[in-house]
Short mmCIF file of C-alpha atoms and ligand atoms in Angstrom, two decimals:
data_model
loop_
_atom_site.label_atom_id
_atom_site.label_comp_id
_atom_site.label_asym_id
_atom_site.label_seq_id
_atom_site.Cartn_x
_atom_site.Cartn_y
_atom_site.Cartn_z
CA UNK A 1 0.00 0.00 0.00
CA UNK A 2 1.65 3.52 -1.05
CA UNK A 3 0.72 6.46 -0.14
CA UNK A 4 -0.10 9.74 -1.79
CA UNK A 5 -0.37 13.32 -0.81
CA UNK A 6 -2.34 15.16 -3.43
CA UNK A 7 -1.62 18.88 -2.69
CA UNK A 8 -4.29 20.51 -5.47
CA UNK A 9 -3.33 24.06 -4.75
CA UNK A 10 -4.43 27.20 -6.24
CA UNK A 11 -5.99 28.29 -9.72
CA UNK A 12 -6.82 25.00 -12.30
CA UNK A 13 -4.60 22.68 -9.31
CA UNK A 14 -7.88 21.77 -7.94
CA UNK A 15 -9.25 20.77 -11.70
CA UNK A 16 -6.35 18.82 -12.48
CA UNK A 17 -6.00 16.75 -9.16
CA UNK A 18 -9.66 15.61 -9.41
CA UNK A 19 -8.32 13.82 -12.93
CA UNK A 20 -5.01 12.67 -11.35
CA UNK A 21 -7.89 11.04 -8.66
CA UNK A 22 -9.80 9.63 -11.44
CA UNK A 23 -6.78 8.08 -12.76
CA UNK A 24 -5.52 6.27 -9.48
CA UNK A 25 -8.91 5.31 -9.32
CA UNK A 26 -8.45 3.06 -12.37
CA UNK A 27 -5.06 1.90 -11.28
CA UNK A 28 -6.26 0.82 -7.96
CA UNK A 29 -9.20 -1.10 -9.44
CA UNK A 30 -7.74 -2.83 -12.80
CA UNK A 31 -4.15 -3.03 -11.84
CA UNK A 32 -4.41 -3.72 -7.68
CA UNK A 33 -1.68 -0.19 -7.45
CA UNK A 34 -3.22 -0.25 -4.02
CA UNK A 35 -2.30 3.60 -3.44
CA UNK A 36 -4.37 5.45 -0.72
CA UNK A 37 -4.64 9.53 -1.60
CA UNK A 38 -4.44 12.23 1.20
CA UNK A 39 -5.04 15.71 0.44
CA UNK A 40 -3.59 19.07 2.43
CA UNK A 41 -3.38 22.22 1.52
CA UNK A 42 -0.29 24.25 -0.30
CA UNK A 43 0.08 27.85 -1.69
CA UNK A 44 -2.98 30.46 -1.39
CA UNK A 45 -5.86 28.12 -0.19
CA UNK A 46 -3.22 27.45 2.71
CA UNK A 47 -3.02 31.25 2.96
CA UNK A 48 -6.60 31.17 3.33
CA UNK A 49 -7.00 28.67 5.63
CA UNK A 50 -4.08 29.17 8.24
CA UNK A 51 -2.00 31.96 7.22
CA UNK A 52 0.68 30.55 5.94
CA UNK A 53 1.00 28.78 2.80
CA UNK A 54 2.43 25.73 3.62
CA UNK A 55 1.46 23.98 7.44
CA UNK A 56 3.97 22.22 9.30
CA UNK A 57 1.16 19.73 9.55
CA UNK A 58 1.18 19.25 5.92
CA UNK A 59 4.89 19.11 5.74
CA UNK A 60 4.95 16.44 8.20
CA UNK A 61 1.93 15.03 6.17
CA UNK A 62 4.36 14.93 2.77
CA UNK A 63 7.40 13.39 4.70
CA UNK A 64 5.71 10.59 5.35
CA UNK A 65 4.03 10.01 2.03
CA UNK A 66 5.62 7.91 -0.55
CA UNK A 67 5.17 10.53 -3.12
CA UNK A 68 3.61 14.06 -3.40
CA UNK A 69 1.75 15.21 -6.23
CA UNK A 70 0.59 18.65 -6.84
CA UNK A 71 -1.51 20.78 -8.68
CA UNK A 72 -0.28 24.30 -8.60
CA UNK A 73 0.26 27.00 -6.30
CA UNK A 74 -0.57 31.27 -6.99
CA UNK A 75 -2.67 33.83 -7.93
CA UNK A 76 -3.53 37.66 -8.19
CA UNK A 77 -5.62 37.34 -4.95
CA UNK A 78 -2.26 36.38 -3.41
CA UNK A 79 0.14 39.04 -5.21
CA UNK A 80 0.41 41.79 -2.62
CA UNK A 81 1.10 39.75 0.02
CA UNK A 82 4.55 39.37 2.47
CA UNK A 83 7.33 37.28 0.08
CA UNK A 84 7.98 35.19 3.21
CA UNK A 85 3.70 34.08 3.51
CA UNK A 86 3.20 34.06 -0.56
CA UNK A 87 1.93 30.91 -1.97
CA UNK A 88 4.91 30.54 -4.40
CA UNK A 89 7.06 30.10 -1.03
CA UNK A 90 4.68 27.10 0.08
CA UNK A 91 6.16 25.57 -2.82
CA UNK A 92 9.78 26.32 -1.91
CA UNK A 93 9.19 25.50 1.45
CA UNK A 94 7.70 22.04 0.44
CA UNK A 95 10.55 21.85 -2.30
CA UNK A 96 13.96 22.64 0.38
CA UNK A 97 12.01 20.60 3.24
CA UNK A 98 11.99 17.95 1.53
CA UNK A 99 15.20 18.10 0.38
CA UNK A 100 14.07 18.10 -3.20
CA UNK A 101 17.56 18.99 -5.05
CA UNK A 102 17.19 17.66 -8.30
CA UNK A 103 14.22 18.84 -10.49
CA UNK A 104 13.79 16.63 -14.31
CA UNK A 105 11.46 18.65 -16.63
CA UNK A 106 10.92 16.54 -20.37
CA UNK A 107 9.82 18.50 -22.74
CA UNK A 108 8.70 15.67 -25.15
CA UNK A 109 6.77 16.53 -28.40
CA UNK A 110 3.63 14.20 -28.95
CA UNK A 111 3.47 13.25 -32.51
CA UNK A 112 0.00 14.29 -32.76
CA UNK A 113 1.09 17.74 -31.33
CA UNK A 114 3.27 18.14 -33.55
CA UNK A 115 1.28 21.22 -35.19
CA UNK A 116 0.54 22.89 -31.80
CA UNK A 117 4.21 24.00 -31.95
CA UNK A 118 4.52 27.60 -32.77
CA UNK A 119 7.92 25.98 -34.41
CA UNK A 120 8.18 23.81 -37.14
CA UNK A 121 7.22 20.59 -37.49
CA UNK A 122 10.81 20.17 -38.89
CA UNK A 123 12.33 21.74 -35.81
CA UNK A 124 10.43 19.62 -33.14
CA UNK A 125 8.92 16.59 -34.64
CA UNK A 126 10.43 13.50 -32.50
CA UNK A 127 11.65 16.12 -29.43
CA UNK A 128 12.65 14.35 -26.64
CA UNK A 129 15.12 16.42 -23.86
CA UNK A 130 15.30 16.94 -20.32
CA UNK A 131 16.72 19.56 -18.27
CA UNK A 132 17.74 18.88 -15.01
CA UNK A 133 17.03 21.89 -12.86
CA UNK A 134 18.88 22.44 -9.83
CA UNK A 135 16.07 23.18 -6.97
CA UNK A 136 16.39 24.31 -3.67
CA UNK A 137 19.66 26.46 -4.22
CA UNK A 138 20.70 29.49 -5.94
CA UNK A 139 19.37 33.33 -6.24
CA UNK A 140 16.09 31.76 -5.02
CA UNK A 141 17.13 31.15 -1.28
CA UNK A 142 20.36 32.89 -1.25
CA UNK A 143 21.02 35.80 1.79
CA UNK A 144 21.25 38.62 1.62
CA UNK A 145 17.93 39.07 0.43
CA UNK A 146 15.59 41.55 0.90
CA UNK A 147 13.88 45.46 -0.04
CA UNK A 148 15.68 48.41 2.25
CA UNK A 149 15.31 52.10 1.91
CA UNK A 150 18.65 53.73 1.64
CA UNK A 151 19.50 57.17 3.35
CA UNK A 152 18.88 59.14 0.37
CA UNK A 153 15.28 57.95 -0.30
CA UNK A 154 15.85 55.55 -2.77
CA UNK A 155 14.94 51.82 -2.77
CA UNK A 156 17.59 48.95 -3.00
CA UNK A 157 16.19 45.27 -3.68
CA UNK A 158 19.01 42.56 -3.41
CA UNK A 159 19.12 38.79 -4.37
CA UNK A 160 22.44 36.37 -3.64
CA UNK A 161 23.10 34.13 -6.45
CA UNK A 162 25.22 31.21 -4.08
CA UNK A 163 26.32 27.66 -4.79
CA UNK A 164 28.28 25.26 -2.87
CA UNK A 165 30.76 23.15 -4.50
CA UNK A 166 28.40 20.13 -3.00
CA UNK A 167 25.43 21.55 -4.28
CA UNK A 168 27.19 21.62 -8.02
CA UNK A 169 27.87 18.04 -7.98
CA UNK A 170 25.19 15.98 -6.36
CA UNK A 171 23.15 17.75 -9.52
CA UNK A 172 25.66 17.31 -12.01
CA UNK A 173 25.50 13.37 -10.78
CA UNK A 174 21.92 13.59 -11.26
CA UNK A 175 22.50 14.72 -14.53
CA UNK A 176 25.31 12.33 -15.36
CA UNK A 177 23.31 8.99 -14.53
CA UNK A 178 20.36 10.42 -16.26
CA UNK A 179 22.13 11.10 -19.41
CA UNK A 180 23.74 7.13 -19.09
CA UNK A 181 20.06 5.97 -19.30
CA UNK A 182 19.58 7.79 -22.48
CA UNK A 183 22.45 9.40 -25.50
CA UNK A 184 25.17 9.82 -22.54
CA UNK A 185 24.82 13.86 -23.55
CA UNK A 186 25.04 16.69 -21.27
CA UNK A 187 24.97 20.17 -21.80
CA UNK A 188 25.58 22.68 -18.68
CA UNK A 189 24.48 25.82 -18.89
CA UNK A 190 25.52 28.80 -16.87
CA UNK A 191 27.20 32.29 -17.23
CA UNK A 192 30.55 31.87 -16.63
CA UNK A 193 31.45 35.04 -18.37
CA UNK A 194 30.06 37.55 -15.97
CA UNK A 195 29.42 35.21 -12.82
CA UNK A 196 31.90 33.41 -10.54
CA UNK A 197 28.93 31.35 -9.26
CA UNK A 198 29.43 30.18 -12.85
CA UNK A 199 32.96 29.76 -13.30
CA UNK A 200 32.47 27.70 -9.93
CA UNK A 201 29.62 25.71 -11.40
CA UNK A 202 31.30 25.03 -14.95
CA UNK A 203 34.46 24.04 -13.48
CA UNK A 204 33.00 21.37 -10.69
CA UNK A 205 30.91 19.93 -13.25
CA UNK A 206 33.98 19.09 -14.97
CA UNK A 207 35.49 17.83 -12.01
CA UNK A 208 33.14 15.81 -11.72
CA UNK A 209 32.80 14.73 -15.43
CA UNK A 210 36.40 13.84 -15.77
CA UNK A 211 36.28 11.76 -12.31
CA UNK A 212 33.57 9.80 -12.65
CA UNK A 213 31.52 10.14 -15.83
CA UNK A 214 34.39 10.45 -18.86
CA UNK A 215 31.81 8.02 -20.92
CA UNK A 216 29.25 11.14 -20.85
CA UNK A 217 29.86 13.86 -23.56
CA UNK A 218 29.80 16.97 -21.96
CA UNK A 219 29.55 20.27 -23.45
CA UNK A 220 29.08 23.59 -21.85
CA UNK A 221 27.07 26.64 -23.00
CA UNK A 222 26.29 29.85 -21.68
CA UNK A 223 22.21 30.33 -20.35
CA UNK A 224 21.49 33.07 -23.19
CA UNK A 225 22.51 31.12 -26.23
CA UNK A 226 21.76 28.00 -24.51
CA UNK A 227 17.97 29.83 -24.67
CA UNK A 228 18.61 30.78 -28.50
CA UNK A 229 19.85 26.90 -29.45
CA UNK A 230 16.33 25.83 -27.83
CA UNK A 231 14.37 27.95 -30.45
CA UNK A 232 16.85 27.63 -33.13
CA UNK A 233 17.77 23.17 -33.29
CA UNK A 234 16.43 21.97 -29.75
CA UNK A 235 16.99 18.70 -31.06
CA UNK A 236 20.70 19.19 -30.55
CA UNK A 237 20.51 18.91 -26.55
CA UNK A 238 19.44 15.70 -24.71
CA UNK A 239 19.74 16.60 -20.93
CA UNK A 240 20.89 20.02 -19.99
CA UNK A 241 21.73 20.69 -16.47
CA UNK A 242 21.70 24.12 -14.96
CA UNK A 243 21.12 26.05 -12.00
CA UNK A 244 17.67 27.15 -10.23
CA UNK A 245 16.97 29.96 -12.17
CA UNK A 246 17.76 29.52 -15.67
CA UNK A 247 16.38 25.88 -14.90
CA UNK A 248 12.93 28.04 -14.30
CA UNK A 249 13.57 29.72 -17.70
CA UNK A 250 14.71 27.72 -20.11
CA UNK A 251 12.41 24.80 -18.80
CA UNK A 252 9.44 27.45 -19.86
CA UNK A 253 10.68 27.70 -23.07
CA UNK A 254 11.58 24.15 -23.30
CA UNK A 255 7.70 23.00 -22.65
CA UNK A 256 6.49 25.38 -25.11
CA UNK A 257 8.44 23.81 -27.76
CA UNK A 258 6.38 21.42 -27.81
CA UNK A 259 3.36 23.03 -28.45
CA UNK A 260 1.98 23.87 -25.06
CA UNK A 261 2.73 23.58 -21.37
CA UNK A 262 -0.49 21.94 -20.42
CA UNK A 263 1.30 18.72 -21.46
CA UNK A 264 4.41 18.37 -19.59
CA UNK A 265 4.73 16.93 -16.11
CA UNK A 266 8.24 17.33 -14.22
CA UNK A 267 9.81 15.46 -11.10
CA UNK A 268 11.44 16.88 -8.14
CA UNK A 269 14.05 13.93 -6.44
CA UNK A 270 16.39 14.17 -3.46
CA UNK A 271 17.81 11.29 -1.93
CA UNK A 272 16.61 7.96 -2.54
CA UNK A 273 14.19 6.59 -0.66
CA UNK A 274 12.65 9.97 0.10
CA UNK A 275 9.24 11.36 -0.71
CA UNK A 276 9.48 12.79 -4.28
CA UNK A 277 7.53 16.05 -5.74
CA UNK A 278 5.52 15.75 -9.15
CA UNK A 279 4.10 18.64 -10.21
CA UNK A 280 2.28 19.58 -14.10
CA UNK A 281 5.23 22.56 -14.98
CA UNK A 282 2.27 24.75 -15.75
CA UNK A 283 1.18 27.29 -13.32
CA UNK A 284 -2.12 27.76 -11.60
CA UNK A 285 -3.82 29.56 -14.75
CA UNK A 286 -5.38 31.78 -12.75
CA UNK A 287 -7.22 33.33 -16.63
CA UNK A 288 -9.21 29.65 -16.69
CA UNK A 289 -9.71 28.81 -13.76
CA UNK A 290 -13.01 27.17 -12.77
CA UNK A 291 -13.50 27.06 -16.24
CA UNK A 292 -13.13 23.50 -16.79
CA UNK A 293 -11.20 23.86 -19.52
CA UNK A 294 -7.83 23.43 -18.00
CA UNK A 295 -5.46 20.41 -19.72
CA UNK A 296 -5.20 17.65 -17.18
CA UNK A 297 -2.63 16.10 -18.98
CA UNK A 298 0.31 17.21 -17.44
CA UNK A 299 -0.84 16.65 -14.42
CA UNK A 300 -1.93 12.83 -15.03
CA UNK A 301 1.97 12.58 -16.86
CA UNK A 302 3.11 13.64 -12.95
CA UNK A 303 1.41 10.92 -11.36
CA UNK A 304 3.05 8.53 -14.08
CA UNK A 305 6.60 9.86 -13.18
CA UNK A 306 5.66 9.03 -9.53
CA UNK A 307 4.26 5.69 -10.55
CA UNK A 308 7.78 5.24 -12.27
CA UNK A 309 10.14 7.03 -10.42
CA UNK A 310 8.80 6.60 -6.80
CA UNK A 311 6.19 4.00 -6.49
CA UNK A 312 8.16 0.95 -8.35
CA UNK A 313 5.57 0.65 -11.18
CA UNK A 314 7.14 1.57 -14.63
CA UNK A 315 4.78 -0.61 -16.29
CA UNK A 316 1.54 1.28 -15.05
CA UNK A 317 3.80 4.63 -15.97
CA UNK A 318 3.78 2.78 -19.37
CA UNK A 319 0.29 1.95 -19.54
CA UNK A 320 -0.97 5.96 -18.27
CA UNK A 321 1.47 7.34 -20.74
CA UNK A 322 -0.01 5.04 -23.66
CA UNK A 323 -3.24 6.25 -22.64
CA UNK A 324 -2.63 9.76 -22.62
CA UNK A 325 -1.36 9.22 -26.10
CA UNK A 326 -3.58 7.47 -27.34
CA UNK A 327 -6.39 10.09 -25.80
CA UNK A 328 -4.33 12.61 -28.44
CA UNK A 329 -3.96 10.09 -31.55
CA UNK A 330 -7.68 9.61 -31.07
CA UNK A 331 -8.03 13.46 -31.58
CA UNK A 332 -9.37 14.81 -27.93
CA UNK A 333 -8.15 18.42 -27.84
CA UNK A 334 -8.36 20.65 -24.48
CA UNK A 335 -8.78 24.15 -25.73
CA UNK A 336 -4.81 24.90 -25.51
CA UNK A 337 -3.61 22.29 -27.82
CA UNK A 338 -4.49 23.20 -32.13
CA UNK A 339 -5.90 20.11 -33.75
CA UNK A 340 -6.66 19.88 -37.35
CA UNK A 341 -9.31 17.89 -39.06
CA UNK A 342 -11.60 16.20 -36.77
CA UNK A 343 -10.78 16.46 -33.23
CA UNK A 344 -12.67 16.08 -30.19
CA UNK A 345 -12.97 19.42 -28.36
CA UNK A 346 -13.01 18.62 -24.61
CA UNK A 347 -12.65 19.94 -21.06
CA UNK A 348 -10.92 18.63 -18.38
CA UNK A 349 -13.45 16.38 -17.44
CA UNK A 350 -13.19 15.02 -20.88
CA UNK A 351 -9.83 14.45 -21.42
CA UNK A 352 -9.38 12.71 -18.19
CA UNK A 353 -12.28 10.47 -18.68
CA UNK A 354 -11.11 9.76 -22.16
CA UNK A 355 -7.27 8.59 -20.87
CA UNK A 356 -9.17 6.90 -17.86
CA UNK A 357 -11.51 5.21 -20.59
CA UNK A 358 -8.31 4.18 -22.45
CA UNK A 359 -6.36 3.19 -19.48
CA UNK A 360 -9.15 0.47 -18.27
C1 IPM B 1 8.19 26.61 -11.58
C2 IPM B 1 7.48 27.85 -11.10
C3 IPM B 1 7.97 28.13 -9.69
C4 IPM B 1 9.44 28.45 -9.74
C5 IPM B 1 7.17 29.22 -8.93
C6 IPM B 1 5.70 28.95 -8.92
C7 IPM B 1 7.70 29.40 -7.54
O1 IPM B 1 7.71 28.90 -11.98
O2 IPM B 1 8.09 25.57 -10.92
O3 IPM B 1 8.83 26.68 -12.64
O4 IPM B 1 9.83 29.60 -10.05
O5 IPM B 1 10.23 27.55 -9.46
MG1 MG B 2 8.71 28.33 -13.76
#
């Protein structure tokens, strides 16, 4: 019996879960998973509800879950509030508490979805990367931080860009034993020309590289063109590793290459054995929300990189995957993926009850 903490969150988080649900369900009765779901609160509804927007309850809750799946966290009702109670920093809290170091986001392009690409079909057809985002370090929890107000009036905001030479490596190893399951390709990305947190970061994943992993090709690039090669010939790249925030960036721009970021799940891994994060790399869509419209799809994909990566079951990732595809070849077509010819024009509702339907 595993168990699951569904943290639904904020915006379309709540739509999604219910078709992550609907999915277990299946599992559970066809192919005896045997998973039990919790639920708790993360991000504004937790803001809501006890001020803060992640419990210690619910981290305790999540600790002692086999894996955590989430919707997603934010929205304007949320925006003016303290950066140390936002619902953003639920999800760092519940990312660093967990000890969640290593973050894989795929962008994979769907052959049907080929066409939803605002790139050519040339360009992306057969897309298959992952970058390897380093989590729960960098300019997002580096000190100092903060707003002051300086003598003369004006207004000084400061972020700390930091990494340890530990931090480097135990992602670069991520990286490295990734890259062995697949081409044995890494690209790091960082700017080593203007930042010595990127000389640091270039030169340890060498160390590293030369020590341990000399059967990996490694290649380095710095974050701005490594951003322009992802337009121009993503194709080139098969796992890029880089730090927390360009991780955030070109992950964005990674997803949309494939024709929209309702499709792509992502993992978030520390050390073995511990509770993993799966989270839809969309945000809480706070435009559609209660809509029903929202793609579940990335959200189900989540709950198949738990099933794979977490729970021990890489053939019911298999099977949820199939379905999802097959959902697509069949032509069902949430409102943010293009379909030509006859598709199926559904909601939420619909799409998960068509990969459920194809799952049983
Ligand atoms: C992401 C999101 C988060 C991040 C936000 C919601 C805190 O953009 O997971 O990519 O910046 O890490
Ligand atoms: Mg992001």
């Amino acid at each position: 019996m595993s168990k699951i903490l569904l943290l639904p969150g904020d915006g379309i988080g709540p739509e999604v879960a219910v078709e992550i649900e609907r999915v277990i369900a299946v599992l559970n009765r066809d192919f005896g998973l045997g998973a039990e779901i919790e639920h708790d609160l993360l991000g504004g509804v937790s803001i809501d509800a006890h001020g803060v927007p992640l419990t210690d309850a619910a981290l305790a809750k999540a600790r002692a879950s086999d894996a955590v799946i989430m919707g997603a966290v934010g929205g304007p009702k949320w925006a003016k509030v303290d950066y140390a109670i936002r619902p953003e920093q639920g999800l760092l809290n519940l990312r660093s508490g967990l000890g969640l170091y290593a973050n894989l986001r795929p962008a994979l392009c769907y052959a049907a979805l080929a066409d939803a690409s605002t790139l050519k079909r040339e360009v992306i057809e057969g897309l298959d990367i992952v970058i390897v985002r380093e989590l729960i370090g960098g300019v997002y929890f580096g000190h100092p931080r903060g707003i002051e107000t300086l003598p003369d009036g004006q207004r000084r905001g400061v972020n700390t860009q930091v990494y340890t030479t530990s931090e480097i490596v135990r992602i670069a190893r991520s990286a490295f034993e990734l890259a062995r399951q697949r081409s044995g390709k890494v690209c790091s990305a960082e700017k080593a020309n203007v930042m010595e947190s990127g000389l640091l970061w270039r030169e340890e994943v060498t160390r590293l590289h030369d020590a341990e992993y000399p059967d990996i090709a490694l290649t380095h690039m710095y974050a701005d063109n490594c951003a322009m090669q992802l337009v121009r010939a993503p194709k080139q790249f098969d796992v890029i590793v880089t730090d927390n925030l360009f991780g955030d960036i070109l992950s964005d721009a990674a997803a949309m290459l494939t024709g929209s970021l309702g499709m792509l799940p992502s993992a978030a891994l520390g050390e073995p054995g511990k509770p993993g994060l799966y989270e839809p790399i969309h945000g809480s869509a706070p435009d559609i929300a209660g809509k029903g419209v929202a793609n579940p799809c990335a959200a189900i994909l989540s709950l198949a990189m738990a099933l794979r990566l977490q729970l021990g079951r890489a053939d019911l990732a298999d099977k949820v995957e199939a379905a999802v595809g097959k959902a697509l070849d069949d032509g069902y077509r949430t409102a943010d993926l293009i379909g030509e010819g006859e598709v199926k024009r559904v909601g939420t509702t619909g799409m998960g009850e068509a990969i459920a339907e194809r799952l049983a």
